[in-house]
mmCIF file of C-alpha atoms in Angstrom:
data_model
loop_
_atom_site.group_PDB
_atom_site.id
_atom_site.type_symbol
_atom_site.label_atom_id
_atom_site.label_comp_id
_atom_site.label_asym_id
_atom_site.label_seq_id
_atom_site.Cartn_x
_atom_site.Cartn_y
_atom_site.Cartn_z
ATOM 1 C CA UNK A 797 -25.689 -74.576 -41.242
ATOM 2 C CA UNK A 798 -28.517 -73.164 -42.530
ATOM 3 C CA UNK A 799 -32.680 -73.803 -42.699
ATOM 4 C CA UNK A 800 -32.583 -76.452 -40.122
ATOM 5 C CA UNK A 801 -35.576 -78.500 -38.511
ATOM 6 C CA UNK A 802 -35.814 -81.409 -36.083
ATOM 7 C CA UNK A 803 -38.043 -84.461 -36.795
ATOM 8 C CA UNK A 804 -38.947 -86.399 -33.147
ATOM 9 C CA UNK A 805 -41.408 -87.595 -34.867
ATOM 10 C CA UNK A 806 -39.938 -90.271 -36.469
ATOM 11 C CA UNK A 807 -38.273 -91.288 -33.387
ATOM 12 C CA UNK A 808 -35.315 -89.486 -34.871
ATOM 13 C CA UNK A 809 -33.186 -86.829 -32.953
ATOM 14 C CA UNK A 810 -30.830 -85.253 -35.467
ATOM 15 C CA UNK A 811 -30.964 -81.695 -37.229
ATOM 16 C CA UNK A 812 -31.326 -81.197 -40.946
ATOM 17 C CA UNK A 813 -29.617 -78.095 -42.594
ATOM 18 C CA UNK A 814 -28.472 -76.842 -45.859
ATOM 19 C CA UNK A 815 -24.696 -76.230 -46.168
ATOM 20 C CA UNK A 816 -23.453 -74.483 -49.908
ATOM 21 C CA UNK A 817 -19.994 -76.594 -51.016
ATOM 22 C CA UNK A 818 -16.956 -73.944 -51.278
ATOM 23 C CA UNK A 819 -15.853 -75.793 -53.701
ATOM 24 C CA UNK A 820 -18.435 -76.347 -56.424
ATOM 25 C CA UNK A 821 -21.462 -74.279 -54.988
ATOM 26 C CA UNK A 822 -23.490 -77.220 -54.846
ATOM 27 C CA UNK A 823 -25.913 -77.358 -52.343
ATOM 28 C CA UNK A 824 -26.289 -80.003 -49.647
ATOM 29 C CA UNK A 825 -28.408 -81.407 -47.098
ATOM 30 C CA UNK A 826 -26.508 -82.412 -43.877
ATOM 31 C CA UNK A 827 -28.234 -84.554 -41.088
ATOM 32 C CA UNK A 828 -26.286 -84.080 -37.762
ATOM 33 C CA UNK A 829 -27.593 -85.956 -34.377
ATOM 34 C CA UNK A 830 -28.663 -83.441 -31.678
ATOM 35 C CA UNK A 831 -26.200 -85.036 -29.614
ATOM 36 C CA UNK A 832 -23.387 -83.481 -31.840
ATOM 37 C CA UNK A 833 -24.886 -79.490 -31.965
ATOM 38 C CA UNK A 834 -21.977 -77.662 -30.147
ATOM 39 C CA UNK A 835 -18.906 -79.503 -32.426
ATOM 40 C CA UNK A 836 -17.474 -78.878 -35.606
ATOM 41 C CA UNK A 837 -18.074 -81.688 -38.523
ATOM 42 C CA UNK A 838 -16.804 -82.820 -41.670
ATOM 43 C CA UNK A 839 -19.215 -82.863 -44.684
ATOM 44 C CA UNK A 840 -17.942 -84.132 -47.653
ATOM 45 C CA UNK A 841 -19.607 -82.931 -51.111
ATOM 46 C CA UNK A 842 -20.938 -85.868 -53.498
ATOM 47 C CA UNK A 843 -20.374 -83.674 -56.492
ATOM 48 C CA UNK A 844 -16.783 -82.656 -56.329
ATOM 49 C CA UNK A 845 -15.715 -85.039 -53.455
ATOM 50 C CA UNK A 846 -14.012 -81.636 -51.389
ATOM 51 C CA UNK A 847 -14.483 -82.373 -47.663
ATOM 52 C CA UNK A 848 -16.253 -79.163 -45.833
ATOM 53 C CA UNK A 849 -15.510 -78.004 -41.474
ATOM 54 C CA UNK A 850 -19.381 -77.028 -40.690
ATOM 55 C CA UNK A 851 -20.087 -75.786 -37.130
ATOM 56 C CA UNK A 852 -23.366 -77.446 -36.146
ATOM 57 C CA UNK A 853 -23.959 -75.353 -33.345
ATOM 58 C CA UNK A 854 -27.436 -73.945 -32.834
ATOM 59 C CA UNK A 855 -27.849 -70.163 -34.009
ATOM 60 C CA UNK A 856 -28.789 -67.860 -31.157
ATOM 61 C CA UNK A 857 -32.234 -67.067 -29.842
ATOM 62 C CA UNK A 858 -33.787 -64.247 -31.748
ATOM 63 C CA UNK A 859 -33.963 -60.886 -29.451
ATOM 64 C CA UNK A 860 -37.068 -60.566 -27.162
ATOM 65 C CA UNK A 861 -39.501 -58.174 -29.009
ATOM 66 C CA UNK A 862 -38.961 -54.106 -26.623
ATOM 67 C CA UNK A 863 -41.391 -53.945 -24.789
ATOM 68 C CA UNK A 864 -44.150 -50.926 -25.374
ATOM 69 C CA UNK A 865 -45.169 -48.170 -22.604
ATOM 70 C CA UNK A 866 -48.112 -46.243 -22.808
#
């Protein structure tokens, strides 16, 4: 999953993300709770009906910037 972004907020603990249908190339917006990050879930597409495996699992933490010596 793609472009995610949580919303506590609204008292609301999922994920949002963009997943792309293998199928049809249509593109959709899957909400996922936080509780279910590190498992494997079944989206299916509202355009073509074809049923989609999408890890959920969070995407690694981007590399600490090197550090600089003078």
């Amino acid at each position: 999953m793609s472009s995610s972004a949580s919303r506590p907020a609204l008292g609301l603990d999922e994920r949002l993300g963009y997943v792309q249908c293998r199928f049809c190339a249509t593109i959709l917006l899957v909400s996922v709770p936080c509780s279910g990050l590190l498992k494997m879930v079944a989206v299916q597409c509202g355009c073509c009906a074809g049923v989609l495996s999408v890890s959920v699992a969070s995407p690694p933490p981007p590399p600490p910037p090197p550090s600089l010596r003078l």
